[in-house]
Every structure is written in C-alpha cells, then in structure tokens.
Amino acid sequence: MKLFWAPQTRSARAIWMLEESGLDYDLELTDIRSPERQDSAEFRAASPMGKVPALVDGDATMSESAAICLYVADRYCAGSLAPPVDDPMRGKFLYWLMYTPAVLEPAMSEKFNEVEPAPQRSGWGDFDSMIQTFENGIRDKEWIVGDRFTAADVMLGSSAVFLRAFNMLPESEPIEAYADRCLSRPAYQKALKIQDT
C-alpha cells in the first residue's frame, strides 16, 4: 500500500487513518506546489486531478481523504473503525464521515472568502448552522458515532483541529473537547509528526 502525500494538506487525515488501522504502508512525497512537477503515471491513475492524498493498494486506486478513510475502514477494519454495513449505526457513520467534505469545508470556504451565504440554495446551509449541527452531534458523546472511535472521527476530528488552528472555531466547549480528544490519540500525533518532517 502506498500513500502519495504532501505536507500541510488533507494528507494528514489519510496518514492518521492508516496509523489508526495499524497497516503497513509506504509514503511517497508529491510536490503538488511545484510548477515543474512531473507526476508519475501511478499517481495520476490514483488521482486524476493531481491532488493528494492518493492511495494505491494493489489494483485499487483512489484519491480524496474521505474515500481513503472509508476504503481502509471497510476493507481492513470493519467492525472497529467502521460499523458493518448491517449495523444500525452505519447511517450515522456515513453521515458524519461525509460531513467534512460535503458541509464543513464548503461552509468554511464560504466564510473565509466572505461569500454571502445562501442556505436555501447551498446544500451545506451556512457556517453557523454547520457549527451548530456539529456541536449538537458531538455534545454528550466521546466520539461522533457514540462510544467508539471510527473513521468518521478522523475526518471530523481533523476538521475540528483545523478550525481551531485557523481561529475559525467559535466558542464551543463540545467541539473544543472533541478536538482535544482527537489530538491526544497516538496515531494522530504520529501523523502530525510525519506532516512536520
């Protein structure tokens, strides 16, 4: 298994997920910021848009951090990092796993770029409703799907840490505490160290 990555990107999520899984994997640094970059055919097969992270696992190839998290969880960690398909919690797991790319990141981009929100038109609502929903989802729970850490926490936890790091997180005790729990996980600490190298 090989992960194409670059520092200060969404690659940290994929590395965190791989560390949580306990799988062996290789990292290949991909300089996505270089105008002279020469992408390998293997990387382009995994990531047609030339984005990181991208994963190659035998004949399986993919990019996008949520896709990688779901793939690793279902293929290698079903029952631990992902509820099985017939588990009643599977729907909540999928909802929160996709919350970051489908709701949190668009709402955050809209706010950062000072775009006037249009909740009736935008599937993500707006920044305030995104935060309120996130806060309600994690309130009184250790992890987003209940009492067990899953791949959904990799996606959502990394986003909570990101929001806080860029001073975009409004005062929120439930999200702050959740970000701290995520940061305290050894696998996340290892992923952050790799990102800093």
PDB file of C-alpha atoms in Angstrom:
ATOM      1  CA  MET A   1       0.000   0.000   0.000  1.00  0.00           C
ATOM      2  CA  LYS A   2       1.328   3.423  -0.972  1.00  0.00           C
ATOM      3  CA  LEU A   3       0.072   6.862   0.004  1.00  0.00           C
ATOM      4  CA  PHE A   4       1.005   9.873  -2.105  1.00  0.00           C
ATOM      5  CA  TRP A   5       1.093  12.880   0.206  1.00  0.00           C
ATOM      6  CA  ALA A   6       2.329  16.428   0.751  1.00  0.00           C
ATOM      7  CA  PRO A   7       2.754  18.420   3.976  1.00  0.00           C
ATOM      8  CA  GLN A   8       0.069  20.886   5.107  1.00  0.00           C
ATOM      9  CA  THR A   9      -2.632  19.148   3.091  1.00  0.00           C
ATOM     10  CA  ARG A  10      -5.543  16.811   3.696  1.00  0.00           C
ATOM     11  CA  SER A  11      -2.948  14.027   3.543  1.00  0.00           C
ATOM     12  CA  ALA A  12      -2.733  14.249   7.342  1.00  0.00           C
ATOM     13  CA  ARG A  13      -6.178  12.616   7.534  1.00  0.00           C
ATOM     14  CA  ALA A  14      -5.148   9.666   5.372  1.00  0.00           C
ATOM     15  CA  ILE A  15      -1.923   9.196   7.337  1.00  0.00           C
ATOM     16  CA  TRP A  16      -3.884   9.361  10.599  1.00  0.00           C
ATOM     17  CA  MET A  17      -6.336   6.759   9.253  1.00  0.00           C
ATOM     18  CA  LEU A  18      -3.539   4.430   8.178  1.00  0.00           C
ATOM     19  CA  GLU A  19      -1.877   4.803  11.566  1.00  0.00           C
ATOM     20  CA  GLU A  20      -5.168   4.004  13.341  1.00  0.00           C
ATOM     21  CA  SER A  21      -5.555   0.904  11.158  1.00  0.00           C
ATOM     22  CA  GLY A  22      -2.129  -0.487  12.055  1.00  0.00           C
ATOM     23  CA  LEU A  23      -1.478  -1.365   8.398  1.00  0.00           C
ATOM     24  CA  ASP A  24       1.938  -1.252   6.783  1.00  0.00           C
ATOM     25  CA  TYR A  25       2.189   1.432   4.119  1.00  0.00           C
ATOM     26  CA  ASP A  26       4.748   3.446   2.199  1.00  0.00           C
ATOM     27  CA  LEU A  27       4.692   7.207   1.789  1.00  0.00           C
ATOM     28  CA  GLU A  28       5.653   8.970  -1.425  1.00  0.00           C
ATOM     29  CA  LEU A  29       6.122  12.709  -1.127  1.00  0.00           C
ATOM     30  CA  THR A  30       4.463  14.526  -4.014  1.00  0.00           C
ATOM     31  CA  ASP A  31       5.384  18.165  -4.545  1.00  0.00           C
ATOM     32  CA  ILE A  32       1.950  19.424  -5.583  1.00  0.00           C
ATOM     33  CA  ARG A  33       3.041  23.064  -5.281  1.00  0.00           C
ATOM     34  CA  SER A  34       5.874  22.905  -7.812  1.00  0.00           C
ATOM     35  CA  PRO A  35       5.021  24.340 -11.255  1.00  0.00           C
ATOM     36  CA  GLU A  36       7.665  21.999 -12.754  1.00  0.00           C
ATOM     37  CA  ARG A  37       6.279  18.872 -11.141  1.00  0.00           C
ATOM     38  CA  GLN A  38       6.336  15.656 -13.097  1.00  0.00           C
ATOM     39  CA  ASP A  39       3.617  13.344 -11.812  1.00  0.00           C
ATOM     40  CA  SER A  40       4.136   9.616 -12.185  1.00  0.00           C
ATOM     41  CA  ALA A  41       1.599   7.555 -14.115  1.00  0.00           C
ATOM     42  CA  GLU A  42       0.885   5.666 -10.884  1.00  0.00           C
ATOM     43  CA  PHE A  43      -0.002   8.868  -9.063  1.00  0.00           C
ATOM     44  CA  ARG A  44      -2.198  10.146 -11.920  1.00  0.00           C
ATOM     45  CA  ALA A  45      -4.037   6.812 -12.061  1.00  0.00           C
ATOM     46  CA  ALA A  46      -4.867   7.212  -8.370  1.00  0.00           C
ATOM     47  CA  SER A  47      -5.555  10.951  -8.569  1.00  0.00           C
ATOM     48  CA  PRO A  48      -6.777  12.187 -11.969  1.00  0.00           C
ATOM     49  CA  MET A  49      -6.936  15.774 -10.636  1.00  0.00           C
ATOM     50  CA  GLY A  50      -3.369  15.568  -9.314  1.00  0.00           C
ATOM     51  CA  LYS A  51      -4.462  16.084  -5.706  1.00  0.00           C
ATOM     52  CA  VAL A  52      -3.226  14.490  -2.502  1.00  0.00           C
ATOM     53  CA  PRO A  53      -3.812  12.290  -0.659  1.00  0.00           C
ATOM     54  CA  ALA A  54      -3.959   9.449  -3.156  1.00  0.00           C
ATOM     55  CA  LEU A  55      -3.790   5.758  -2.315  1.00  0.00           C
ATOM     56  CA  VAL A  56      -2.630   2.717  -4.265  1.00  0.00           C
ATOM     57  CA  ASP A  57      -3.454  -0.668  -2.734  1.00  0.00           C
ATOM     58  CA  GLY A  58      -2.764  -3.374  -5.294  1.00  0.00           C
ATOM     59  CA  ASP A  59      -5.233  -2.766  -8.111  1.00  0.00           C
ATOM     60  CA  ALA A  60      -7.324  -0.362  -6.012  1.00  0.00           C
ATOM     61  CA  THR A  61      -6.541   3.326  -6.531  1.00  0.00           C
ATOM     62  CA  MET A  62      -8.266   6.428  -5.208  1.00  0.00           C
ATOM     63  CA  SER A  63      -7.880   9.992  -4.015  1.00  0.00           C
ATOM     64  CA  GLU A  64      -9.910  12.194  -1.638  1.00  0.00           C
ATOM     65  CA  SER A  65      -9.421  11.765   2.090  1.00  0.00           C
ATOM     66  CA  ALA A  66     -12.999  10.640   2.843  1.00  0.00           C
ATOM     67  CA  ALA A  67     -12.821   7.943   0.160  1.00  0.00           C
ATOM     68  CA  ILE A  68      -9.494   6.712   1.522  1.00  0.00           C
ATOM     69  CA  CYS A  69     -10.799   6.649   5.094  1.00  0.00           C
ATOM     70  CA  LEU A  70     -13.909   4.712   4.072  1.00  0.00           C
ATOM     71  CA  TYR A  71     -11.924   2.269   1.929  1.00  0.00           C
ATOM     72  CA  VAL A  72      -9.390   1.479   4.659  1.00  0.00           C
ATOM     73  CA  ALA A  73     -12.079   1.221   7.340  1.00  0.00           C
ATOM     74  CA  ASP A  74     -14.331  -1.088   5.319  1.00  0.00           C
ATOM     75  CA  ARG A  75     -11.648  -3.262   3.761  1.00  0.00           C
ATOM     76  CA  TYR A  76      -9.341  -3.677   6.726  1.00  0.00           C
ATOM     77  CA  CYS A  77     -11.087  -2.506   9.913  1.00  0.00           C
ATOM     78  CA  ALA A  78     -14.803  -3.288   9.520  1.00  0.00           C
ATOM     79  CA  GLY A  79     -16.353  -3.585  12.950  1.00  0.00           C
ATOM     80  CA  SER A  80     -13.705  -1.412  14.574  1.00  0.00           C
ATOM     81  CA  LEU A  81     -13.090   1.745  12.513  1.00  0.00           C
ATOM     82  CA  ALA A  82     -16.365   1.359  10.602  1.00  0.00           C
ATOM     83  CA  PRO A  83     -19.677  -0.139  11.660  1.00  0.00           C
ATOM     84  CA  PRO A  84     -20.538  -3.135   9.461  1.00  0.00           C
ATOM     85  CA  VAL A  85     -22.968  -2.485   6.605  1.00  0.00           C
ATOM     86  CA  ASP A  86     -25.874  -4.078   8.523  1.00  0.00           C
ATOM     87  CA  ASP A  87     -25.188  -2.174  11.763  1.00  0.00           C
ATOM     88  CA  PRO A  88     -27.942   0.360  12.615  1.00  0.00           C
ATOM     89  CA  MET A  89     -25.202   2.947  13.300  1.00  0.00           C
ATOM     90  CA  ARG A  90     -23.910   2.685   9.714  1.00  0.00           C
ATOM     91  CA  GLY A  91     -26.119   5.551   8.513  1.00  0.00           C
ATOM     92  CA  LYS A  92     -24.862   7.928  11.226  1.00  0.00           C
ATOM     93  CA  PHE A  93     -21.298   6.833  10.492  1.00  0.00           C
ATOM     94  CA  LEU A  94     -21.661   7.627   6.777  1.00  0.00           C
ATOM     95  CA  TYR A  95     -23.357  10.945   7.501  1.00  0.00           C
ATOM     96  CA  TRP A  96     -20.560  12.149   9.771  1.00  0.00           C
ATOM     97  CA  LEU A  97     -17.801  10.677   7.578  1.00  0.00           C
ATOM     98  CA  MET A  98     -19.068  12.822   4.690  1.00  0.00           C
ATOM     99  CA  TYR A  99     -19.893  15.873   6.805  1.00  0.00           C
ATOM    100  CA  THR A 100     -16.416  17.363   6.363  1.00  0.00           C
ATOM    101  CA  PRO A 101     -16.263  17.408   2.525  1.00  0.00           C
ATOM    102  CA  ALA A 102     -19.999  17.935   1.986  1.00  0.00           C
ATOM    103  CA  VAL A 103     -20.839  20.500   4.675  1.00  0.00           C
ATOM    104  CA  LEU A 104     -17.947  21.701   6.825  1.00  0.00           C
ATOM    105  CA  GLU A 105     -15.388  22.549   4.131  1.00  0.00           C
ATOM    106  CA  PRO A 106     -17.824  24.357   1.772  1.00  0.00           C
ATOM    107  CA  ALA A 107     -19.260  26.381   4.681  1.00  0.00           C
ATOM    108  CA  MET A 108     -15.770  27.198   5.911  1.00  0.00           C
ATOM    109  CA  SER A 109     -14.627  28.245   2.426  1.00  0.00           C
ATOM    110  CA  GLU A 110     -17.685  30.434   2.029  1.00  0.00           C
ATOM    111  CA  LYS A 111     -16.984  32.173   5.338  1.00  0.00           C
ATOM    112  CA  PHE A 112     -13.236  32.528   4.722  1.00  0.00           C
ATOM    113  CA  ASN A 113     -13.804  34.018   1.262  1.00  0.00           C
ATOM    114  CA  GLU A 114     -16.553  36.312   2.579  1.00  0.00           C
ATOM    115  CA  VAL A 115     -19.157  34.894   0.221  1.00  0.00           C
ATOM    116  CA  GLU A 116     -22.699  35.806   1.195  1.00  0.00           C
ATOM    117  CA  PRO A 117     -24.365  32.589   2.463  1.00  0.00           C
ATOM    118  CA  ALA A 118     -27.402  31.285   0.604  1.00  0.00           C
ATOM    119  CA  PRO A 119     -28.717  28.490   2.849  1.00  0.00           C
ATOM    120  CA  GLN A 120     -31.748  27.802   0.650  1.00  0.00           C
ATOM    121  CA  ARG A 121     -29.505  27.222  -2.366  1.00  0.00           C
ATOM    122  CA  SER A 122     -26.438  25.632  -0.759  1.00  0.00           C
ATOM    123  CA  GLY A 123     -26.573  22.015   0.378  1.00  0.00           C
ATOM    124  CA  TRP A 124     -24.274  22.851   3.287  1.00  0.00           C
ATOM    125  CA  GLY A 125     -26.533  25.582   4.670  1.00  0.00           C
ATOM    126  CA  ASP A 126     -24.177  28.151   6.136  1.00  0.00           C
ATOM    127  CA  PHE A 127     -21.286  28.346   8.562  1.00  0.00           C
ATOM    128  CA  ASP A 128     -23.388  28.956  11.675  1.00  0.00           C
ATOM    129  CA  SER A 129     -25.762  26.055  11.017  1.00  0.00           C
ATOM    130  CA  MET A 130     -22.779  23.823  10.190  1.00  0.00           C
ATOM    131  CA  ILE A 131     -21.186  24.609  13.566  1.00  0.00           C
ATOM    132  CA  GLN A 132     -24.488  24.184  15.430  1.00  0.00           C
ATOM    133  CA  THR A 133     -25.124  20.790  13.812  1.00  0.00           C
ATOM    134  CA  PHE A 134     -21.558  19.657  14.549  1.00  0.00           C
ATOM    135  CA  GLU A 135     -21.864  20.815  18.144  1.00  0.00           C
ATOM    136  CA  ASN A 136     -25.210  19.062  18.617  1.00  0.00           C
ATOM    137  CA  GLY A 137     -23.764  15.897  17.069  1.00  0.00           C
ATOM    138  CA  ILE A 138     -20.820  15.620  19.469  1.00  0.00           C
ATOM    139  CA  ARG A 139     -22.465  17.001  22.619  1.00  0.00           C
ATOM    140  CA  ASP A 140     -22.513  14.445  25.468  1.00  0.00           C
ATOM    141  CA  LYS A 141     -20.617  11.854  23.402  1.00  0.00           C
ATOM    142  CA  GLU A 142     -16.989  10.836  23.378  1.00  0.00           C
ATOM    143  CA  TRP A 143     -16.921  10.117  19.634  1.00  0.00           C
ATOM    144  CA  ILE A 144     -19.217  11.196  16.826  1.00  0.00           C
ATOM    145  CA  VAL A 145     -20.852   7.766  16.383  1.00  0.00           C
ATOM    146  CA  GLY A 146     -21.155   7.203  20.136  1.00  0.00           C
ATOM    147  CA  ASP A 147     -18.736   5.356  22.352  1.00  0.00           C
ATOM    148  CA  ARG A 148     -16.323   4.067  19.709  1.00  0.00           C
ATOM    149  CA  PHE A 149     -13.755   5.887  17.619  1.00  0.00           C
ATOM    150  CA  THR A 150     -14.297   5.428  13.862  1.00  0.00           C
ATOM    151  CA  ALA A 151     -13.046   6.732  10.533  1.00  0.00           C
ATOM    152  CA  ALA A 152     -15.718   9.435  10.820  1.00  0.00           C
ATOM    153  CA  ASP A 153     -13.740  10.833  13.762  1.00  0.00           C
ATOM    154  CA  VAL A 154     -10.621  11.004  11.599  1.00  0.00           C
ATOM    155  CA  MET A 155     -12.439  13.220   9.131  1.00  0.00           C
ATOM    156  CA  LEU A 156     -14.391  15.302  11.615  1.00  0.00           C
ATOM    157  CA  GLY A 157     -11.696  15.447  14.305  1.00  0.00           C
ATOM    158  CA  SER A 158      -9.077  16.723  11.876  1.00  0.00           C
ATOM    159  CA  SER A 159     -11.563  19.387  10.804  1.00  0.00           C
ATOM    160  CA  ALA A 160     -12.202  20.456  14.404  1.00  0.00           C
ATOM    161  CA  VAL A 161      -8.464  20.821  14.950  1.00  0.00           C
ATOM    162  CA  PHE A 162      -8.134  22.759  11.667  1.00  0.00           C
ATOM    163  CA  LEU A 163     -10.984  25.139  12.544  1.00  0.00           C
ATOM    164  CA  ARG A 164      -9.336  25.875  15.872  1.00  0.00           C
ATOM    165  CA  ALA A 165      -5.840  26.269  14.431  1.00  0.00           C
ATOM    166  CA  PHE A 166      -7.086  28.907  11.978  1.00  0.00           C
ATOM    167  CA  ASN A 167      -9.188  30.748  14.580  1.00  0.00           C
ATOM    168  CA  MET A 168     -12.411  29.878  12.772  1.00  0.00           C
ATOM    169  CA  LEU A 169     -13.993  27.910  15.597  1.00  0.00           C
ATOM    170  CA  PRO A 170     -16.495  29.974  17.567  1.00  0.00           C
ATOM    171  CA  GLU A 171     -16.622  29.364  21.298  1.00  0.00           C
ATOM    172  CA  SER A 172     -17.783  25.754  21.611  1.00  0.00           C
ATOM    173  CA  GLU A 173     -16.988  23.606  24.596  1.00  0.00           C
ATOM    174  CA  PRO A 174     -18.202  20.347  22.944  1.00  0.00           C
ATOM    175  CA  ILE A 175     -16.112  20.830  19.785  1.00  0.00           C
ATOM    176  CA  GLU A 176     -13.061  22.059  21.735  1.00  0.00           C
ATOM    177  CA  ALA A 177     -13.163  18.991  23.996  1.00  0.00           C
ATOM    178  CA  TYR A 178     -13.623  16.727  20.975  1.00  0.00           C
ATOM    179  CA  ALA A 179     -10.621  18.294  19.210  1.00  0.00           C
ATOM    180  CA  ASP A 180      -8.535  17.689  22.342  1.00  0.00           C
ATOM    181  CA  ARG A 181      -9.596  14.016  22.485  1.00  0.00           C
ATOM    182  CA  CYS A 182      -8.664  13.567  18.844  1.00  0.00           C
ATOM    183  CA  LEU A 183      -5.303  15.291  19.286  1.00  0.00           C
ATOM    184  CA  SER A 184      -4.463  13.021  22.213  1.00  0.00           C
ATOM    185  CA  ARG A 185      -4.654   9.875  20.068  1.00  0.00           C
ATOM    186  CA  PRO A 186      -1.167   8.441  19.416  1.00  0.00           C
ATOM    187  CA  ALA A 187      -1.975   7.747  15.753  1.00  0.00           C
ATOM    188  CA  TYR A 188      -2.888  11.401  15.185  1.00  0.00           C
ATOM    189  CA  GLN A 189       0.257  12.574  16.949  1.00  0.00           C
ATOM    190  CA  LYS A 190       2.334  10.309  14.670  1.00  0.00           C
ATOM    191  CA  ALA A 191       0.536  11.658  11.577  1.00  0.00           C
ATOM    192  CA  LEU A 192       1.240  15.231  12.669  1.00  0.00           C
ATOM    193  CA  LYS A 193       4.938  14.418  13.182  1.00  0.00           C
ATOM    194  CA  ILE A 194       5.129  12.943   9.689  1.00  0.00           C
ATOM    195  CA  GLN A 195       3.482  16.107   8.308  1.00  0.00           C
ATOM    196  CA  ASP A 196       6.117  18.237  10.033  1.00  0.00           C
ATOM    197  CA  THR A 197       9.091  16.372   8.523  1.00  0.00           C
TER     198      THR A 197
END
